[in-house]
Amino acid sequence: MKAVVLYGPRDVKVTHDFPEPPLADNAVKVAVSYCGLCGTDFHKYQGKAGSRPVTYPVALGHEASGTVVAIGKDVTDFRIGDRVTVDPNWSCGHCYYCKNGKRHLCENSKGVVKGMAEYICPPQENVYHLPDHLSLRDASLCEPLACCLHGVDLLEMRPGETVCIVGFGAIGNLILQLCRNAGAGKIIVVEPVEEKRSTAMQLGASLFLNPKTDNLKQAIRDAGIPCVDRVIECGGLPITAEIALDVAGRGATVVLFGVGAPDAIVPLKQYEAFQKELVIKTSYINPCTTDRAISLLAEGKINTDAAIGKLISPEDLPSELETGRYSRLGKVVVCIKEE
Ligand SMILES: [Zn+2]
Ligand SMILES: [Zn+2]
């Protein structure tokens, strides 16, 4: 089958003879229509780990939507022709974490979607039906949105509180929309790419600050904001984590959402954190949030045109991975087969 395959660091090719994944008895064969490009795909391309370590060769992508074209003999919930999205994170169900309600922390977890390919064969427990009116293009946002929902759950924001989002890429964009929907009072976006200012303000940001030119804490004070109650870091860099911890007000909760490099170390001003009595959390993947993501997309609660920056073809993907040309400005979605 056709697939965009990573053979090693910075070695990616569109191939037409990648082996199709086998269809297990409990699995669903999905013809992929759209697959979103994730920050972790860039990490894998650069030779780093994704959500888990990488083994080559591997088809990239895990944010897929498509149509069922075959089912294994034990599959009960899906039929040929069903429109679906897939949670790429499989968990075993029998380890300590699974048995204690933390399936996303499963010791035996694995990725079951390599979505930059014509076909994927995930187990049926990872597959989700889509409502007819939700386009497969928009449904490719289910996975990142499900991850963002978990991050916002961990933020434990109360309506009216001030939230600061550090980093306004595709994830920051979705998180802004979730915080706005959840009743955030003031929303501060910290982002160095000026072209993103108007989108952030249109989506409900109260204040857009550029960390290169603004004195962040002073600008927040000048805007009459006494305390940043919740901070969510969406850059995955030591500097974005540092900014998040720095702008956090007293008693704030800080969620480090961005995927950092495996060897990156974030400096923590221990005394300042002590005085502010910070709650610092990290967020990993998407435990049981996919149905909520589908519901938000289906109900039109997420502006998908504002989140998706560019649709590209599989052939465009190698150069996008090298340059990040379109990803710089928004979510890139690869069209494998038009709906
Ligand atoms: Zn992702
Ligand atoms: Zn498990």
Short mmCIF file of C-alpha atoms and ligand atoms in Angstrom, two decimals:
data_model
loop_
_atom_site.label_atom_id
_atom_site.label_comp_id
_atom_site.label_asym_id
_atom_site.label_seq_id
_atom_site.Cartn_x
_atom_site.Cartn_y
_atom_site.Cartn_z
CA MET A 1 0.00 0.00 0.00
CA LYS A 2 0.94 3.63 -0.26
CA ALA A 3 2.43 5.12 2.92
CA VAL A 4 4.72 7.87 4.11
CA VAL A 5 7.44 5.86 5.79
CA LEU A 6 10.23 6.87 8.14
CA TYR A 7 13.25 4.63 7.54
CA GLY A 8 15.54 6.41 9.99
CA PRO A 9 16.23 9.93 11.28
CA ARG A 10 15.51 12.46 8.49
CA ASP A 11 14.94 9.61 6.04
CA VAL A 12 11.31 9.72 4.96
CA LYS A 13 9.82 8.53 1.66
CA VAL A 14 6.48 8.08 0.03
CA THR A 15 6.37 4.43 -0.96
CA HIS A 16 3.78 2.35 -2.82
CA ASP A 17 4.80 -1.06 -1.56
CA PHE A 18 4.70 -0.76 2.22
CA PRO A 19 3.13 -3.94 3.63
CA GLU A 20 -0.50 -3.61 4.70
CA PRO A 21 -1.03 -4.21 8.42
CA PRO A 22 -2.57 -7.64 9.12
CA LEU A 23 -6.27 -7.69 10.03
CA ALA A 24 -6.63 -9.44 13.38
CA ASP A 25 -9.92 -11.09 14.34
CA ASN A 26 -10.85 -8.20 16.65
CA ALA A 27 -9.56 -5.48 14.33
CA VAL A 28 -11.16 -3.05 11.90
CA LYS A 29 -9.56 -2.23 8.57
CA VAL A 30 -9.90 1.48 7.89
CA ALA A 31 -9.15 3.23 4.62
CA VAL A 32 -7.60 6.46 5.88
CA SER A 33 -8.94 9.72 4.50
CA TYR A 34 -7.15 12.31 6.60
CA CYS A 35 -4.30 12.19 9.06
CA GLY A 36 -3.08 15.14 11.09
CA LEU A 37 0.60 15.90 11.39
CA CYS A 38 1.63 16.01 15.05
CA GLY A 39 4.58 17.65 16.77
CA THR A 40 5.64 14.13 17.72
CA ASP A 41 5.91 13.25 14.00
CA PHE A 42 8.50 16.03 13.74
CA HIS A 43 10.27 14.62 16.79
CA LYS A 44 10.35 11.15 15.20
CA TYR A 45 11.61 12.62 11.93
CA GLN A 46 14.40 14.33 13.85
CA GLY A 47 15.41 11.01 15.45
CA LYS A 48 13.78 11.65 18.83
CA ALA A 49 11.07 9.65 20.60
CA GLY A 50 7.37 10.31 20.00
CA SER A 51 4.93 9.45 22.79
CA ARG A 52 6.98 6.25 22.88
CA PRO A 53 10.36 5.23 21.40
CA VAL A 54 10.45 4.59 17.62
CA THR A 55 11.34 1.44 15.67
CA TYR A 56 12.04 1.74 11.94
CA PRO A 57 10.68 1.48 9.34
CA VAL A 58 7.43 3.03 10.45
CA ALA A 59 4.60 4.86 8.74
CA LEU A 60 4.16 8.26 10.40
CA GLY A 61 0.95 9.76 11.75
CA HIS A 62 -1.59 8.79 14.38
CA GLU A 63 -4.40 11.36 14.03
CA ALA A 64 -6.49 9.50 11.49
CA SER A 65 -10.05 9.41 10.22
CA GLY A 66 -11.49 7.21 7.51
CA THR A 67 -13.96 4.56 6.42
CA VAL A 68 -14.22 0.91 7.43
CA VAL A 69 -13.44 -1.38 4.49
CA ALA A 70 -13.14 -4.77 6.25
CA ILE A 71 -13.70 -6.24 9.71
CA GLY A 72 -12.13 -9.13 11.60
CA LYS A 73 -14.41 -12.08 12.37
CA ASP A 74 -14.87 -11.15 16.05
CA VAL A 75 -15.83 -7.53 15.39
CA THR A 76 -19.34 -6.71 16.54
CA ASP A 77 -19.60 -2.93 16.61
CA PHE A 78 -18.55 -1.90 13.11
CA ARG A 79 -19.68 -2.52 9.55
CA ILE A 80 -18.12 -1.88 6.19
CA GLY A 81 -18.79 1.72 5.21
CA ASP A 82 -18.82 3.13 8.76
CA ARG A 83 -17.07 6.47 9.11
CA VAL A 84 -14.67 6.39 12.03
CA THR A 85 -11.81 7.93 13.92
CA VAL A 86 -9.29 6.02 15.98
CA ASP A 87 -7.64 6.48 19.35
CA PRO A 88 -4.06 5.47 18.53
CA ASN A 89 -3.18 4.46 22.10
CA TRP A 90 -3.93 0.86 22.95
CA SER A 91 -3.77 -0.36 26.56
CA CYS A 92 -3.63 -3.93 27.83
CA GLY A 93 -6.44 -3.92 30.40
CA HIS A 94 -4.59 -6.19 32.84
CA CYS A 95 -1.56 -4.29 34.20
CA TYR A 96 -1.57 -2.40 37.51
CA TYR A 97 -2.39 0.93 35.86
CA CYS A 98 -5.17 -0.41 33.67
CA LYS A 99 -6.74 -2.14 36.64
CA ASN A 100 -6.62 1.09 38.62
CA GLY A 101 -8.34 3.35 36.15
CA LYS A 102 -5.23 4.80 34.52
CA ARG A 103 -5.26 3.08 31.16
CA HIS A 104 -3.24 5.84 29.53
CA LEU A 105 -0.34 4.95 31.86
CA CYS A 106 -0.51 1.27 30.85
CA GLU A 107 2.83 -0.54 31.11
CA ASN A 108 2.14 -2.45 27.90
CA SER A 109 0.67 0.39 25.87
CA LYS A 110 1.37 0.65 22.19
CA GLY A 111 0.44 2.80 19.23
CA VAL A 112 -2.04 1.10 16.91
CA VAL A 113 -2.36 3.77 14.24
CA LYS A 114 0.28 4.51 11.62
CA GLY A 115 -2.04 6.82 9.79
CA MET A 116 0.01 8.31 6.94
CA ALA A 117 -0.93 5.23 4.95
CA GLU A 118 -3.77 3.89 2.85
CA TYR A 119 -4.91 1.43 5.50
CA ILE A 120 -4.73 0.92 9.24
CA CYS A 121 -6.05 -2.07 11.21
CA PRO A 122 -6.63 -0.99 14.82
CA PRO A 123 -8.42 -3.20 17.35
CA GLN A 124 -12.12 -2.35 17.58
CA GLU A 125 -11.81 -1.02 21.13
CA ASN A 126 -9.76 1.85 19.72
CA VAL A 127 -12.23 2.74 16.96
CA TYR A 128 -15.00 5.34 17.33
CA HIS A 129 -18.07 5.99 15.19
CA LEU A 130 -18.50 9.46 13.74
CA PRO A 131 -21.79 11.28 13.25
CA ASP A 132 -22.70 11.65 9.56
CA HIS A 133 -22.46 15.44 9.56
CA LEU A 134 -18.92 15.55 10.96
CA SER A 135 -16.49 15.66 8.04
CA LEU A 136 -13.59 13.25 7.98
CA ARG A 137 -11.29 16.25 7.59
CA ASP A 138 -12.51 17.76 10.86
CA ALA A 139 -12.54 14.33 12.51
CA SER A 140 -8.77 14.14 12.05
CA LEU A 141 -8.69 16.63 14.94
CA CYS A 142 -10.28 14.12 17.34
CA GLU A 143 -7.00 12.75 18.64
CA PRO A 144 -5.21 16.04 19.33
CA LEU A 145 -8.43 17.48 20.74
CA ALA A 146 -8.82 14.44 23.01
CA CYS A 147 -5.27 15.03 24.31
CA CYS A 148 -6.07 18.72 24.84
CA LEU A 149 -9.21 17.78 26.78
CA HIS A 150 -7.09 15.77 29.19
CA GLY A 151 -4.72 18.72 29.62
CA VAL A 152 -7.61 21.09 30.29
CA ASP A 153 -9.15 18.56 32.71
CA LEU A 154 -5.88 18.58 34.64
CA LEU A 155 -5.89 22.39 34.66
CA GLU A 156 -9.03 22.25 36.88
CA MET A 157 -9.97 25.73 35.80
CA ARG A 158 -13.02 27.31 37.34
CA PRO A 159 -15.23 29.62 35.24
CA GLY A 160 -13.99 33.18 35.36
CA GLU A 161 -10.40 32.37 36.22
CA THR A 162 -7.45 33.73 34.26
CA VAL A 163 -5.64 31.22 32.07
CA CYS A 164 -2.32 31.67 30.34
CA ILE A 165 -1.49 29.51 27.31
CA VAL A 166 2.22 29.43 26.52
CA GLY A 167 2.76 28.49 22.87
CA PHE A 168 0.07 28.94 20.24
CA GLY A 169 0.60 26.14 17.76
CA ALA A 170 -2.17 23.72 16.82
CA ILE A 171 -2.38 22.49 20.41
CA GLY A 172 -2.44 25.97 21.92
CA ASN A 173 -5.18 26.85 19.44
CA LEU A 174 -7.39 23.92 20.52
CA ILE A 175 -6.67 24.54 24.19
CA LEU A 176 -7.64 28.19 23.84
CA GLN A 177 -10.97 27.12 22.36
CA LEU A 178 -11.55 24.58 25.15
CA CYS A 179 -10.71 27.12 27.87
CA ARG A 180 -13.00 29.69 26.28
CA ASN A 181 -15.78 27.08 26.05
CA ALA A 182 -15.18 26.15 29.69
CA GLY A 183 -15.76 29.73 30.82
CA ALA A 184 -12.27 31.11 31.32
CA GLY A 185 -12.32 34.75 32.37
CA LYS A 186 -9.22 36.30 30.86
CA ILE A 187 -7.12 34.24 28.44
CA ILE A 188 -3.52 35.26 27.90
CA VAL A 189 -1.63 33.79 24.93
CA VAL A 190 2.17 33.90 24.94
CA GLU A 191 3.56 33.27 21.46
CA PRO A 192 6.52 34.68 19.50
CA VAL A 193 5.00 34.32 16.00
CA GLU A 194 3.18 37.63 15.45
CA GLU A 195 1.10 36.28 12.54
CA LYS A 196 -0.87 34.23 15.07
CA ARG A 197 -2.06 37.26 17.03
CA SER A 198 -5.26 37.87 15.04
CA THR A 199 -6.36 34.21 15.19
CA ALA A 200 -5.78 34.09 18.94
CA MET A 201 -7.77 37.28 19.49
CA GLN A 202 -10.59 36.08 17.19
CA LEU A 203 -10.82 32.83 19.13
CA GLY A 204 -11.24 34.67 22.42
CA ALA A 205 -7.84 35.60 23.79
CA SER A 206 -7.87 38.75 25.93
CA LEU A 207 -4.17 39.42 25.66
CA PHE A 208 -1.51 38.26 23.18
CA LEU A 209 2.04 38.68 24.41
CA ASN A 210 5.26 38.18 22.51
CA PRO A 211 7.95 36.78 24.80
CA LYS A 212 10.63 38.28 22.55
CA THR A 213 9.44 41.85 22.94
CA ASP A 214 7.11 42.00 25.95
CA ASN A 215 8.01 41.97 29.61
CA LEU A 216 5.41 39.31 30.35
CA LYS A 217 4.71 39.82 34.03
CA GLN A 218 4.69 43.59 33.67
CA ALA A 219 2.35 43.42 30.67
CA ILE A 220 -0.02 41.16 32.61
CA ARG A 221 -0.02 43.59 35.53
CA ASP A 222 -0.51 46.53 33.17
CA ALA A 223 -3.58 44.77 31.74
CA GLY A 224 -5.08 44.84 35.23
CA ILE A 225 -4.80 41.10 35.77
CA PRO A 226 -3.91 40.50 39.43
CA CYS A 227 -3.12 36.80 39.19
CA VAL A 228 -2.67 34.13 36.53
CA ASP A 229 -4.64 31.28 38.09
CA ARG A 230 -3.92 28.54 35.56
CA VAL A 231 -1.10 28.11 33.09
CA ILE A 232 -0.83 25.52 30.36
CA GLU A 233 2.47 25.12 28.57
CA CYS A 234 2.11 24.01 24.94
CA GLY A 235 5.58 24.50 23.52
CA GLY A 236 7.47 21.47 24.83
CA LEU A 237 10.66 23.48 25.31
CA PRO A 238 12.60 24.30 28.48
CA ILE A 239 12.05 28.00 27.75
CA THR A 240 8.28 27.63 27.39
CA ALA A 241 8.15 25.65 30.63
CA GLU A 242 10.25 28.34 32.31
CA ILE A 243 7.87 31.04 31.07
CA ALA A 244 4.89 29.02 32.31
CA LEU A 245 6.35 28.70 35.80
CA ASP A 246 7.37 32.35 35.80
CA VAL A 247 4.00 33.87 34.85
CA ALA A 248 2.05 31.57 37.17
CA GLY A 249 0.48 33.51 40.03
CA ARG A 250 0.34 32.50 43.69
CA GLY A 251 -1.54 29.26 44.18
CA ALA A 252 -1.60 28.63 40.43
CA THR A 253 -1.82 25.27 38.70
CA VAL A 254 0.69 24.80 35.89
CA VAL A 255 0.20 21.99 33.38
CA LEU A 256 3.24 21.11 31.27
CA PHE A 257 1.48 19.80 28.18
CA GLY A 258 4.08 20.12 25.40
CA VAL A 259 6.21 17.08 24.58
CA GLY A 260 9.77 17.88 25.57
CA ALA A 261 12.92 16.32 24.18
CA PRO A 262 13.86 13.19 26.18
CA ASP A 263 17.06 14.76 27.49
CA ALA A 264 15.79 18.30 28.04
CA ILE A 265 15.93 19.66 31.58
CA VAL A 266 13.68 22.45 32.82
CA PRO A 267 15.18 24.77 35.44
CA LEU A 268 12.85 25.30 38.39
CA LYS A 269 13.24 28.27 40.71
CA GLN A 270 12.58 26.18 43.77
CA TYR A 271 12.23 29.06 46.23
CA GLU A 272 9.85 30.98 43.98
CA ALA A 273 7.77 27.85 43.40
CA PHE A 274 7.71 27.32 47.18
CA GLN A 275 6.52 30.85 47.84
CA LYS A 276 3.86 30.66 45.16
CA GLU A 277 2.72 27.21 46.31
CA LEU A 278 2.44 26.03 42.74
CA VAL A 279 0.70 22.87 41.64
CA ILE A 280 2.76 21.51 38.73
CA LYS A 281 1.34 18.72 36.60
CA THR A 282 2.22 16.97 33.37
CA SER A 283 -0.28 15.63 30.86
CA TYR A 284 0.08 12.40 28.91
CA ILE A 285 -2.11 11.42 25.95
CA ASN A 286 -5.88 11.06 26.07
CA PRO A 287 -7.51 8.84 28.68
CA CYS A 288 -11.18 8.29 27.80
CA THR A 289 -11.57 11.71 26.18
CA THR A 290 -12.19 10.72 22.55
CA ASP A 291 -15.99 10.65 22.75
CA ARG A 292 -15.99 14.15 24.23
CA ALA A 293 -13.71 15.34 21.43
CA ILE A 294 -16.06 13.88 18.81
CA SER A 295 -19.02 15.51 20.53
CA LEU A 296 -17.39 18.96 20.61
CA LEU A 297 -16.45 18.72 16.93
CA ALA A 298 -19.87 17.37 15.93
CA GLU A 299 -21.66 20.16 17.82
CA GLY A 300 -19.58 22.83 16.12
CA LYS A 301 -18.00 23.94 19.40
CA ILE A 302 -14.52 24.01 17.88
CA ASN A 303 -13.62 26.33 15.02
CA THR A 304 -11.83 23.77 12.88
CA ASP A 305 -11.00 26.22 10.10
CA ALA A 306 -9.09 28.26 12.64
CA ALA A 307 -7.28 25.16 13.91
CA ILE A 308 -6.36 23.55 10.59
CA GLY A 309 -3.74 25.61 8.84
CA LYS A 310 -3.19 23.62 5.69
CA LEU A 311 -4.21 20.44 3.87
CA ILE A 312 -1.31 18.78 2.07
CA SER A 313 -0.76 15.63 0.03
CA PRO A 314 1.42 12.70 1.17
CA GLU A 315 3.93 13.79 -1.48
CA ASP A 316 4.23 17.18 0.27
CA LEU A 317 4.97 15.61 3.63
CA PRO A 318 8.74 14.99 3.33
CA SER A 319 9.43 18.65 2.60
CA GLU A 320 7.03 19.76 5.32
CA LEU A 321 8.90 17.60 7.84
CA GLU A 322 12.15 19.19 6.78
CA THR A 323 10.99 22.81 6.70
CA GLY A 324 7.92 22.99 8.98
CA ARG A 325 6.75 25.65 6.55
CA TYR A 326 3.00 25.25 7.09
CA SER A 327 3.14 23.76 10.59
CA ARG A 328 4.62 27.01 11.80
CA LEU A 329 1.23 28.63 11.33
CA GLY A 330 -1.30 25.90 12.15
CA LYS A 331 -2.26 22.26 12.09
CA VAL A 332 -1.21 20.46 8.93
CA VAL A 333 -3.53 17.65 7.85
CA VAL A 334 -2.48 15.16 5.19
CA CYS A 335 -5.21 14.15 2.75
CA ILE A 336 -4.64 10.47 2.00
CA LYS A 337 -7.94 10.01 0.14
CA GLU A 338 -10.61 12.68 -0.20
CA GLU A 339 -13.91 11.93 1.48
ZN ZN B 1 -0.62 13.78 18.17
ZN ZN B 2 -2.16 -2.00 30.94
#
